[in-house]
Coordinates of C-alpha atoms and ligand atoms in Angstrom, one line a residue:
Chain A
M1 CA 57.7 -38.2 -79.8
T2 CA 58.0 -34.5 -79.0
I3 CA 56.0 -32.0 -81.2
E4 CA 58.3 -29.9 -83.3
P5 CA 57.5 -26.3 -84.0
K6 CA 56.7 -25.4 -87.6
P7 CA 58.8 -22.8 -89.6
G8 CA 57.0 -19.4 -89.5
K9 CA 55.6 -19.9 -86.1
S10 CA 54.5 -16.6 -84.8
L11 CA 54.9 -14.7 -81.5
I12 CA 51.2 -14.4 -80.9
N13 CA 50.0 -16.2 -77.8
I14 CA 53.6 -17.5 -77.4
K15 CA 53.4 -17.4 -73.6
A16 CA 51.3 -20.5 -73.7
D17 CA 54.3 -22.5 -75.0
F18 CA 56.2 -21.7 -71.7
P19 CA 54.5 -23.6 -68.8
I20 CA 56.2 -21.5 -66.0
L21 CA 54.8 -18.3 -67.5
G22 CA 51.4 -19.5 -66.4
R23 CA 52.3 -19.9 -62.8
E24 CA 51.4 -17.7 -59.9
V25 CA 54.3 -16.5 -57.6
H26 CA 52.0 -15.4 -54.8
P27 CA 48.4 -16.3 -54.4
G28 CA 46.5 -14.7 -57.2
V29 CA 49.7 -13.0 -58.5
K30 CA 51.0 -14.1 -61.9
L31 CA 54.6 -14.2 -63.0
T32 CA 55.8 -11.4 -65.1
Y33 CA 59.3 -12.6 -66.0
L34 CA 61.8 -9.8 -66.8
D35 CA 65.1 -11.5 -66.0
S36 CA 65.9 -13.3 -69.2
A37 CA 69.4 -12.0 -69.5
A38 CA 70.1 -14.1 -66.3
T39 CA 68.4 -17.1 -67.8
S40 CA 65.5 -17.7 -70.1
Q41 CA 62.4 -19.6 -69.5
K42 CA 61.9 -23.1 -71.3
P43 CA 59.3 -23.8 -73.8
L44 CA 57.4 -27.1 -73.4
C45 CA 59.1 -28.7 -76.5
V46 CA 62.5 -28.3 -74.7
I47 CA 61.2 -29.9 -71.5
E48 CA 59.6 -32.8 -73.4
A49 CA 62.6 -33.5 -75.5
M50 CA 64.7 -34.1 -72.4
D51 CA 61.9 -35.9 -70.8
H52 CA 61.6 -38.1 -73.9
Y53 CA 65.4 -38.7 -73.8
Y54 CA 65.4 -40.0 -70.2
R55 CA 62.1 -42.1 -70.8
W56 CA 63.1 -43.8 -74.0
I57 CA 66.7 -43.3 -75.2
N58 CA 68.9 -42.8 -72.2
A59 CA 72.4 -44.4 -73.0
N60 CA 76.0 -43.2 -73.1
I61 CA 77.1 -41.9 -76.4
H62 CA 80.2 -42.8 -78.8
R63 CA 80.6 -46.2 -77.0
G64 CA 78.5 -49.3 -77.3
V65 CA 76.6 -50.7 -80.3
H66 CA 73.3 -51.4 -78.7
T67 CA 70.1 -49.5 -80.1
L68 CA 69.9 -47.1 -77.2
A69 CA 73.5 -46.1 -77.6
E70 CA 73.1 -45.5 -81.4
E71 CA 70.0 -43.5 -81.0
S72 CA 71.5 -41.4 -78.2
T73 CA 74.6 -40.7 -80.2
A74 CA 72.7 -39.8 -83.2
Q75 CA 70.4 -37.3 -81.4
Y76 CA 73.5 -35.8 -79.6
E77 CA 75.4 -35.3 -82.9
S78 CA 72.2 -34.1 -84.7
A79 CA 71.9 -31.4 -82.1
R80 CA 75.5 -30.3 -82.8
E81 CA 74.7 -30.1 -86.5
R82 CA 71.6 -27.9 -86.0
I83 CA 73.6 -25.6 -83.6
A84 CA 76.4 -25.3 -86.1
H85 CA 73.8 -24.5 -88.8
F86 CA 72.1 -22.0 -86.5
I87 CA 75.3 -19.9 -86.1
G88 CA 76.6 -20.3 -89.6
A89 CA 79.4 -22.6 -88.9
S90 CA 81.1 -24.2 -91.8
V91 CA 81.5 -27.6 -90.2
K92 CA 79.9 -29.2 -87.2
E93 CA 83.3 -30.2 -85.7
E94 CA 83.7 -26.5 -84.8
V95 CA 81.1 -26.7 -82.3
I96 CA 82.5 -27.8 -79.0
F97 CA 80.1 -28.6 -76.0
T98 CA 81.0 -27.1 -72.7
R99 CA 78.9 -26.4 -69.6
N100 CA 78.4 -22.7 -70.4
T101 CA 80.0 -19.5 -71.7
T102 CA 82.2 -19.3 -68.6
E103 CA 83.8 -22.8 -69.3
S104 CA 84.0 -22.0 -73.0
I105 CA 86.3 -18.9 -72.3
N106 CA 88.2 -20.9 -69.8
L107 CA 88.8 -23.5 -72.4
V108 CA 90.3 -20.9 -74.6
S109 CA 92.4 -19.2 -72.0
N110 CA 93.7 -22.6 -70.6
S111 CA 94.4 -24.3 -74.0
W112 CA 95.0 -21.7 -76.6
G113 CA 96.3 -19.0 -73.9
R114 CA 98.7 -21.3 -72.2
Q115 CA 100.2 -22.6 -75.4
N116 CA 100.5 -19.2 -77.3
L117 CA 100.7 -16.4 -74.8
K118 CA 104.1 -15.5 -73.1
N119 CA 105.6 -13.0 -70.8
G120 CA 104.6 -9.5 -71.7
D121 CA 102.0 -10.2 -74.2
L122 CA 98.9 -8.1 -74.5
V123 CA 95.4 -9.2 -74.2
I124 CA 92.7 -6.6 -75.0
L125 CA 89.4 -6.8 -73.1
T126 CA 86.6 -4.1 -72.6
E127 CA 85.4 -2.3 -69.5
M128 CA 82.0 -3.8 -70.0
E129 CA 82.9 -7.4 -69.6
H130 CA 81.0 -10.0 -67.6
H131 CA 83.4 -11.5 -64.8
S132 CA 83.5 -14.5 -67.0
N133 CA 85.5 -12.8 -69.6
L134 CA 87.7 -11.1 -67.1
V135 CA 88.8 -13.6 -64.4
P136 CA 90.0 -16.4 -66.7
W137 CA 92.3 -13.7 -68.1
H138 CA 93.3 -12.5 -64.6
I139 CA 94.3 -16.0 -63.7
L140 CA 96.4 -16.5 -66.9
A141 CA 97.9 -13.1 -66.6
A142 CA 99.1 -13.8 -63.2
E143 CA 100.6 -17.0 -64.4
K144 CA 102.3 -15.8 -67.5
N145 CA 102.8 -12.2 -66.6
L146 CA 100.6 -11.0 -69.4
R147 CA 99.3 -7.5 -69.9
L148 CA 95.6 -6.7 -69.9
E149 CA 94.4 -3.6 -71.4
F150 CA 90.6 -2.5 -71.7
I151 CA 88.7 -0.7 -74.5
E152 CA 87.1 2.2 -72.6
V153 CA 83.3 2.6 -72.3
T154 CA 81.9 6.0 -73.1
P155 CA 79.4 7.8 -70.7
Q156 CA 76.7 6.7 -73.2
G157 CA 77.7 3.1 -72.7
E158 CA 79.3 2.4 -76.0
L159 CA 82.8 1.2 -76.6
D160 CA 85.2 3.9 -77.5
L161 CA 86.8 2.6 -80.7
N162 CA 89.4 5.3 -80.5
S163 CA 90.7 3.9 -77.3
Y164 CA 90.6 0.6 -79.1
Q165 CA 92.6 1.9 -82.0
A166 CA 95.2 3.1 -79.6
L167 CA 95.6 -0.2 -78.0
L168 CA 95.8 -2.1 -81.3
Q169 CA 99.2 -0.3 -81.9
Q170 CA 100.7 -2.2 -79.1
N171 CA 100.8 -5.6 -80.8
P172 CA 98.0 -7.5 -79.0
K173 CA 97.7 -11.2 -79.4
L174 CA 94.1 -11.4 -78.6
V175 CA 91.0 -9.2 -78.4
A176 CA 88.2 -10.8 -76.2
F177 CA 85.0 -8.8 -76.0
S178 CA 81.2 -9.1 -75.4
H179 CA 79.0 -8.9 -78.3
M180 CA 76.2 -7.6 -76.2
S181 CA 76.5 -6.1 -72.7
N182 CA 74.4 -7.7 -70.0
V183 CA 74.1 -4.7 -68.1
L184 CA 73.9 -1.7 -70.8
G185 CA 72.3 -3.8 -73.4
T186 CA 74.8 -2.3 -75.9
I187 CA 75.3 -4.3 -79.0
N188 CA 78.9 -3.7 -79.9
P189 CA 80.1 -3.6 -83.6
A190 CA 81.5 -6.9 -83.4
A191 CA 82.4 -7.2 -87.2
E192 CA 84.3 -4.0 -87.0
I193 CA 86.2 -4.8 -83.8
I194 CA 87.2 -8.1 -85.4
R195 CA 88.2 -6.5 -88.7
M196 CA 90.4 -4.0 -86.7
A197 CA 92.1 -6.7 -84.7
K198 CA 92.7 -8.8 -87.8
K199 CA 94.8 -6.0 -89.4
V200 CA 97.2 -6.2 -86.5
G201 CA 97.4 -9.9 -86.5
A202 CA 95.4 -10.5 -83.1
L203 CA 93.0 -13.3 -82.8
T204 CA 89.5 -12.5 -81.4
L205 CA 87.1 -14.1 -78.9
V206 CA 83.4 -13.0 -78.9
D207 CA 81.5 -13.4 -75.8
A208 CA 78.1 -14.0 -77.3
A209 CA 76.2 -15.1 -74.3
Q210 CA 73.7 -12.1 -74.8
S211 CA 73.9 -11.9 -78.5
V212 CA 73.3 -15.4 -79.9
P213 CA 70.0 -15.7 -77.9
H214 CA 68.6 -12.4 -79.2
I215 CA 69.9 -11.5 -82.7
P216 CA 71.0 -13.3 -85.8
V217 CA 74.7 -14.1 -85.4
N218 CA 76.8 -15.7 -88.2
V219 CA 80.3 -16.7 -87.2
N220 CA 81.5 -16.8 -90.8
E221 CA 80.2 -13.2 -91.5
L222 CA 81.7 -12.1 -88.3
D223 CA 85.0 -13.9 -89.0
A224 CA 85.8 -14.3 -85.4
D225 CA 88.3 -17.0 -84.2
F226 CA 86.4 -18.0 -81.1
M227 CA 82.8 -17.4 -79.9
A228 CA 81.1 -18.6 -76.6
F229 CA 77.5 -18.9 -75.6
S230 CA 75.2 -20.7 -73.2
A231 CA 72.1 -22.8 -73.9
H232 CA 70.2 -21.6 -70.8
K233 CA 69.9 -18.0 -72.0
M234 CA 68.3 -19.1 -75.4
L235 CA 65.6 -21.4 -74.2
G236 CA 67.7 -24.3 -73.6
P237 CA 68.7 -26.2 -70.3
T238 CA 71.4 -25.2 -67.9
G239 CA 74.7 -27.0 -67.9
I240 CA 75.3 -26.8 -71.6
G241 CA 77.0 -24.2 -73.7
V242 CA 79.2 -23.9 -76.8
L243 CA 82.7 -23.0 -77.7
W244 CA 82.8 -22.3 -81.4
G245 CA 86.3 -22.0 -83.0
K246 CA 87.8 -22.1 -86.4
K247 CA 88.8 -25.7 -87.2
A248 CA 92.5 -25.1 -88.0
L249 CA 92.9 -23.2 -84.7
L250 CA 91.0 -25.8 -82.6
S251 CA 93.2 -28.6 -84.3
S252 CA 96.3 -26.8 -83.3
M253 CA 95.2 -26.5 -79.6
P254 CA 96.1 -28.9 -76.8
P255 CA 93.2 -30.6 -74.9
F256 CA 91.7 -28.8 -71.9
L257 CA 90.6 -31.5 -69.7
G258 CA 91.8 -35.1 -70.0
G259 CA 89.8 -38.4 -69.7
G260 CA 87.4 -40.6 -71.6
D261 CA 86.0 -39.7 -75.0
M262 CA 88.8 -37.1 -75.8
I263 CA 91.3 -39.8 -76.7
K264 CA 92.0 -42.0 -79.5
K265 CA 94.6 -44.3 -77.8
V266 CA 95.8 -44.4 -74.2
H267 CA 98.9 -46.2 -73.0
L268 CA 100.0 -46.4 -69.4
R269 CA 102.4 -43.3 -69.9
S270 CA 100.8 -41.5 -72.7
F271 CA 97.8 -40.7 -74.8
T272 CA 96.8 -39.6 -78.4
P273 CA 94.0 -37.0 -78.4
N274 CA 90.9 -37.6 -80.4
D275 CA 89.7 -35.6 -83.4
L276 CA 87.7 -32.5 -83.2
P277 CA 85.3 -31.8 -81.6
H278 CA 85.7 -34.8 -79.1
K279 CA 89.3 -33.8 -78.2
F280 CA 87.6 -31.0 -76.0
E281 CA 84.8 -33.2 -74.7
A282 CA 86.3 -35.2 -72.0
G283 CA 84.1 -37.7 -70.0
T284 CA 80.3 -38.3 -70.4
P285 CA 78.8 -35.0 -71.5
A286 CA 75.4 -33.5 -70.7
I287 CA 73.6 -35.6 -73.2
A288 CA 69.9 -34.8 -72.3
E289 CA 70.9 -31.1 -72.1
V290 CA 72.4 -31.1 -75.6
I291 CA 69.2 -32.7 -77.0
G292 CA 67.2 -30.1 -75.1
F293 CA 69.4 -27.5 -76.6
G294 CA 68.7 -28.9 -80.0
A295 CA 64.9 -28.5 -79.4
A296 CA 65.5 -24.9 -78.3
I297 CA 67.4 -24.2 -81.5
D298 CA 64.6 -25.7 -83.6
Y299 CA 62.1 -23.5 -81.7
L300 CA 64.0 -20.4 -82.2
T301 CA 64.7 -21.4 -85.8
A302 CA 60.9 -21.7 -86.5
I303 CA 60.2 -18.3 -85.2
G304 CA 63.3 -16.8 -86.9
M305 CA 66.0 -14.7 -85.2
D306 CA 65.1 -11.7 -87.3
T307 CA 61.5 -11.8 -86.0
I308 CA 62.8 -12.1 -82.3
A309 CA 65.4 -9.4 -82.8
R310 CA 62.6 -7.1 -84.2
H311 CA 60.2 -8.0 -81.4
E312 CA 62.8 -7.1 -78.7
K313 CA 63.7 -3.9 -80.5
E314 CA 60.1 -2.7 -80.3
L315 CA 59.9 -3.8 -76.8
I316 CA 63.0 -1.8 -75.6
Q317 CA 61.9 1.3 -77.6
Y318 CA 58.6 1.0 -75.7
A319 CA 60.2 0.3 -72.4
L320 CA 62.6 3.3 -72.6
R321 CA 59.9 5.6 -73.5
E322 CA 57.6 4.3 -70.6
L323 CA 60.5 4.3 -68.1
A324 CA 61.4 7.8 -69.0
S325 CA 57.9 8.7 -67.8
V326 CA 58.6 7.7 -64.3
E327 CA 60.2 10.5 -62.3
G328 CA 63.5 9.6 -60.7
V329 CA 64.3 6.6 -63.0
R330 CA 67.6 6.8 -64.9
V331 CA 68.4 4.1 -67.4
V332 CA 72.0 3.4 -68.2
G333 CA 73.4 2.6 -71.6
P334 CA 72.7 3.8 -75.1
E335 CA 69.5 4.7 -76.8
S336 CA 67.3 1.9 -78.1
D337 CA 68.9 2.0 -81.6
K338 CA 72.1 0.7 -80.2
K339 CA 71.0 -1.8 -77.8
G340 CA 69.0 -5.1 -77.2
G341 CA 66.3 -5.8 -74.8
V342 CA 68.0 -4.9 -71.7
A343 CA 67.1 -1.9 -69.5
S344 CA 69.3 -1.4 -66.3
F345 CA 68.2 1.6 -64.1
V346 CA 68.5 3.3 -60.8
L347 CA 65.5 4.9 -59.0
D348 CA 66.5 8.0 -57.0
G349 CA 66.5 7.3 -53.2
V350 CA 65.7 3.6 -53.4
H351 CA 68.2 0.8 -53.5
P352 CA 67.9 -1.7 -56.4
H353 CA 67.3 -4.5 -53.9
D354 CA 64.3 -2.7 -52.4
V355 CA 63.1 -2.0 -56.0
A356 CA 63.4 -5.8 -56.8
Q357 CA 61.8 -6.9 -53.6
I358 CA 58.7 -4.6 -54.0
L359 CA 58.4 -5.6 -57.7
D360 CA 58.4 -9.2 -56.6
S361 CA 55.3 -8.6 -54.4
D362 CA 53.5 -8.0 -57.8
G363 CA 55.1 -11.1 -59.4
I364 CA 57.5 -9.1 -61.3
A365 CA 60.9 -10.8 -61.6
V366 CA 63.7 -8.4 -62.2
R367 CA 67.5 -8.6 -61.2
A368 CA 69.1 -6.3 -58.7
G369 CA 72.9 -6.1 -58.2
H370 CA 76.0 -5.8 -60.2
H371 CA 75.0 -8.4 -62.6
C372 CA 78.5 -9.9 -62.6
A373 CA 80.0 -6.7 -63.9
M374 CA 81.4 -5.0 -60.9
P375 CA 84.2 -3.0 -63.0
L376 CA 81.4 -1.6 -65.2
H377 CA 79.3 -0.5 -62.2
E378 CA 82.4 1.1 -60.7
K379 CA 83.0 2.9 -63.9
F380 CA 79.5 4.4 -63.9
N381 CA 80.0 5.0 -60.0
L382 CA 76.9 2.9 -59.3
P383 CA 77.0 0.3 -56.4
A384 CA 74.1 -1.7 -58.2
T385 CA 71.3 -1.4 -60.6
T386 CA 67.9 -2.9 -61.2
R387 CA 67.8 -4.8 -64.6
A388 CA 64.7 -5.6 -66.5
S389 CA 65.5 -7.8 -69.6
F390 CA 63.2 -9.0 -72.3
Y391 CA 63.0 -12.0 -74.5
L392 CA 60.5 -13.2 -77.2
Y393 CA 57.9 -14.1 -74.8
N394 CA 57.5 -10.7 -73.2
T395 CA 54.9 -8.2 -74.3
T396 CA 54.2 -4.4 -73.8
E397 CA 51.8 -5.5 -71.0
D398 CA 54.8 -6.7 -69.1
V399 CA 56.5 -3.3 -69.5
D400 CA 53.3 -1.7 -68.2
K401 CA 53.4 -4.0 -65.2
L402 CA 56.9 -2.9 -64.5
V403 CA 56.1 0.7 -64.7
Q404 CA 53.1 0.4 -62.5
G405 CA 55.3 -1.6 -60.1
L406 CA 57.9 1.2 -60.0
K407 CA 55.1 3.6 -59.1
K408 CA 54.3 1.5 -56.2
V409 CA 57.8 1.3 -55.1
K410 CA 58.0 5.1 -55.1
R411 CA 54.9 5.2 -53.1
Y412 CA 56.5 3.0 -50.4
F413 CA 59.5 5.4 -50.3
E414 CA 57.6 8.6 -50.6
Chain B
M1 CA 55.3 -6.4 -48.6
D2 CA 53.7 -4.1 -45.9
D3 CA 55.2 -6.2 -43.3
L4 CA 58.6 -6.0 -44.9
Y5 CA 58.6 -2.3 -45.5
R6 CA 57.2 -1.4 -42.2
E7 CA 57.0 2.2 -41.5
I8 CA 59.9 2.1 -39.1
I9 CA 62.1 0.6 -41.9
I10 CA 61.3 3.3 -44.4
E11 CA 61.4 6.0 -41.7
R12 CA 64.8 4.8 -40.4
Y13 CA 66.1 4.5 -44.0
K14 CA 65.1 8.0 -45.0
N15 CA 65.8 9.8 -41.8
P16 CA 68.5 7.6 -39.8
A17 CA 69.4 8.9 -36.4
Y18 CA 73.0 7.5 -36.4
R19 CA 74.3 8.2 -39.7
G20 CA 77.7 9.9 -39.8
E21 CA 81.3 9.2 -38.8
L22 CA 83.2 9.5 -35.5
D23 CA 86.7 11.0 -35.6
P24 CA 88.2 10.2 -33.4
H25 CA 86.8 6.9 -32.5
D26 CA 87.8 3.7 -30.4
I27 CA 86.4 1.2 -32.8
S28 CA 85.9 1.3 -36.6
F29 CA 85.1 -1.5 -38.9
E30 CA 83.6 -1.7 -42.3
D31 CA 82.5 -4.5 -44.6
E32 CA 80.3 -5.1 -47.5
N33 CA 77.8 -7.6 -49.0
P34 CA 79.3 -8.0 -52.5
L35 CA 76.2 -9.6 -53.7
C36 CA 74.1 -6.4 -53.5
G37 CA 76.8 -3.9 -53.1
D38 CA 75.7 -2.9 -49.3
H39 CA 78.6 -1.3 -47.9
I40 CA 78.6 -0.2 -44.0
K41 CA 81.1 1.4 -41.8
I42 CA 80.5 1.5 -38.1
D43 CA 82.4 3.8 -35.7
L44 CA 82.1 3.5 -31.9
R45 CA 83.3 5.5 -28.9
V46 CA 83.9 3.4 -25.7
D47 CA 84.6 4.8 -22.2
N48 CA 86.9 3.6 -19.5
N49 CA 84.3 1.1 -18.2
D50 CA 84.0 -0.5 -21.7
M51 CA 80.6 1.1 -22.2
I52 CA 79.7 2.2 -25.7
T53 CA 79.0 6.0 -25.5
E54 CA 78.6 7.0 -29.1
A55 CA 78.0 5.3 -32.3
A56 CA 77.6 6.2 -36.0
F57 CA 77.3 4.4 -39.4
S58 CA 78.2 5.3 -42.9
G59 CA 78.0 3.7 -46.3
H60 CA 75.1 2.7 -48.5
G61 CA 72.8 0.0 -49.1
C62 CA 69.2 -1.2 -49.2
A63 CA 66.5 0.0 -46.8
I64 CA 66.7 -3.2 -44.7
S65 CA 70.5 -2.9 -44.1
Q66 CA 70.5 0.8 -43.4
A67 CA 67.5 0.7 -41.0
S68 CA 69.2 -2.4 -39.4
A69 CA 72.3 -0.4 -38.8
D70 CA 70.4 2.5 -37.4
L71 CA 68.3 0.4 -34.9
L72 CA 71.4 -1.6 -34.0
L73 CA 73.3 1.5 -33.0
E74 CA 70.5 2.9 -31.1
Y75 CA 70.4 -0.5 -29.2
V76 CA 74.2 -0.7 -28.4
I77 CA 74.5 2.7 -27.1
G78 CA 74.9 2.6 -23.3
K79 CA 75.6 -1.1 -23.3
S80 CA 78.9 -2.7 -22.4
V81 CA 81.2 -4.1 -25.2
D82 CA 80.8 -7.5 -23.5
E83 CA 77.1 -7.4 -23.8
I84 CA 77.3 -6.7 -27.5
K85 CA 79.9 -9.5 -28.0
K86 CA 77.2 -11.8 -26.7
M87 CA 74.4 -10.4 -28.8
K88 CA 72.6 -12.9 -31.0
K89 CA 71.2 -12.2 -34.4
E90 CA 67.7 -12.8 -33.1
A91 CA 68.0 -9.8 -31.0
L92 CA 68.5 -7.6 -34.0
L93 CA 65.8 -9.3 -36.0
D94 CA 63.5 -8.6 -33.1
L95 CA 64.5 -4.8 -33.4
L96 CA 63.5 -4.9 -37.1
G97 CA 60.4 -6.9 -36.4
I98 CA 60.2 -8.4 -39.9
E99 CA 60.4 -11.9 -41.4
L100 CA 63.1 -12.2 -44.0
G101 CA 64.1 -14.6 -46.8
P102 CA 67.8 -15.9 -46.9
V103 CA 69.0 -13.1 -49.4
R104 CA 67.5 -10.2 -47.4
L105 CA 68.6 -11.7 -44.0
K106 CA 72.2 -11.1 -45.2
C107 CA 71.3 -7.5 -45.6
A108 CA 69.7 -7.2 -42.2
L109 CA 72.6 -8.9 -40.3
L110 CA 75.5 -7.1 -42.0
P111 CA 75.6 -4.4 -39.4
L112 CA 75.8 -6.9 -36.5
K113 CA 78.7 -8.8 -38.2
I114 CA 80.5 -5.5 -38.6
I115 CA 80.0 -4.3 -35.1
K116 CA 81.1 -7.7 -33.6
A117 CA 84.2 -7.9 -35.9
G118 CA 85.1 -4.4 -34.9
I119 CA 84.7 -5.2 -31.1
Y120 CA 86.6 -8.4 -31.4
G121 CA 89.3 -6.6 -33.3
L122 CA 89.2 -9.1 -36.2
G123 CA 90.7 -8.5 -39.6
E124 CA 87.6 -9.8 -41.3
S125 CA 84.0 -10.4 -40.3
N126 CA 82.4 -13.8 -40.7
D127 CA 78.9 -15.4 -40.3
A128 CA 79.9 -17.2 -37.2
L129 CA 79.9 -13.9 -35.3
L130 CA 76.1 -13.9 -35.7
D131 CA 75.6 -16.9 -33.6
E132 CA 77.9 -16.9 -30.8
E133 CA 80.9 -15.4 -29.0
V134 CA 84.2 -16.3 -30.6
Ligands
PLP1 C1 77.6 -11.3 -71.4 C2 77.8 -12.4 -70.5 N1 78.8 -13.2 -70.5 C3 78.9 -14.4 -69.9 C4 78.0 -14.8 -69.2 C5 78.1 -16.1 -68.5 O1 77.3 -17.1 -68.8 P1 77.2 -18.4 -68.0 O2 76.9 -18.2 -66.6 O3 76.2 -19.2 -68.7 O4 78.6 -19.1 -68.2 C6 76.9 -14.2 -69.0 C7 75.7 -14.5 -68.3 O5 75.5 -14.3 -67.1 C8 76.8 -12.9 -69.9 O6 75.7 -12.1 -69.8

């Protein structure tokens, strides 16, 4: 069996748990991974959990009485339970497995949106959304003639709640917003946004792709209606994500995809949908990935989300201070007290792609571009930015490497 | 790294010889590489014998795409439109003189796509333009 991390596991020497962090990206040049907002690295326990599944358990779930099928189903459902517990969900049926955040949001727009939104209805989004919380609504808006409005982003990179308050007067049906910006790092006041929406009877969808991996998030405390996140950004594998929704709401919604597993009965011309959560999980799911996700949840739990959030807060404080010491660097987004471990910046006179390329020569992995948030870059009048993003395995030495790397970039372009 | 950011690339990026706009022009085309936000417009003046007499580029982007545009324009001036129609991507990469991975290759070749789409009078540029005549 795989080794499970013990509660109270510390962050000291944590890099050793992540095999990839030991690799060289060029001869003699070790990896410095600062791109966790795109996807996180995976600890050995996650890799082993999936390996173990394929070596010993592999069988389809929810069908078949043989031992492997029973073990496989049990592990799959146990992961669902641990994930539900991790986000504070009341019942595990509220956790629907999807491929990723993007698919979770598309599930809501296709199922709930198609059933409940009609001509002229207002959906409120924000100017800092990732494309995955924009395009599904563009598609539905074109089909149903919906109205989309956007909570404004202030020059400091925060949501302007006055503009939100004004929009709330226009009878919105849904407010869909990201909990934490993948570009600015801003942690939005989700509980307050949700409370304000409730007052006018609007439902809420939280894009938690960047928050659930990095800060403690409790769906009951937030009192949201839907929440979406991806395993791959929180130490788990790609290809698996979650839509959490309130049970009554999910029960009232029509299925999204049709096929096996999501039905109770099928006749030639009709079907009866299955109970939650299976109603929304058509076809053979990503079983190994769910089990790997479960292992990631155990790992994060053993360390504790409070510890992780505190560690990243210290890192971003340090990083912002150090980056400010490099002449020509301008970081976008709010001060460190309002943001998580994301520093997107521009360097005078050097395009982000060139920055990223030169940093790569020192093994430093950052992302350059618009980070799937083109409207936000337009708002700030930036064609692109370079983004360094941190996770529990990053250290102040990684930040130091970044700063040294930036000085090297400047030397090239002097 | 020193290969990629050869002096000529940095020099052309910082002090391009052909940056600007031509008004009036005979041919103008712009396009972008949405992945990185490189955006380039190329204006050309062509004489009665279909020879390119003047060229300028504007827009923004990384050092590779900007240097590539500058080197390309230097190359096309004095050549016939037909010659540029036949120009292959290898010719431009030779001018740059660097080895590029697949992502940066797109940056380097964007100017060639643009100039060809403009010369052919196409509504949109496409990758097929980089390999052959259309
Ligand atoms: C804020 C935010 N929302 C949504 C997504 C989309 O996640 P995924 O690609 O896993 O669907 C991302 C990740 O890129 C993100 O950062």
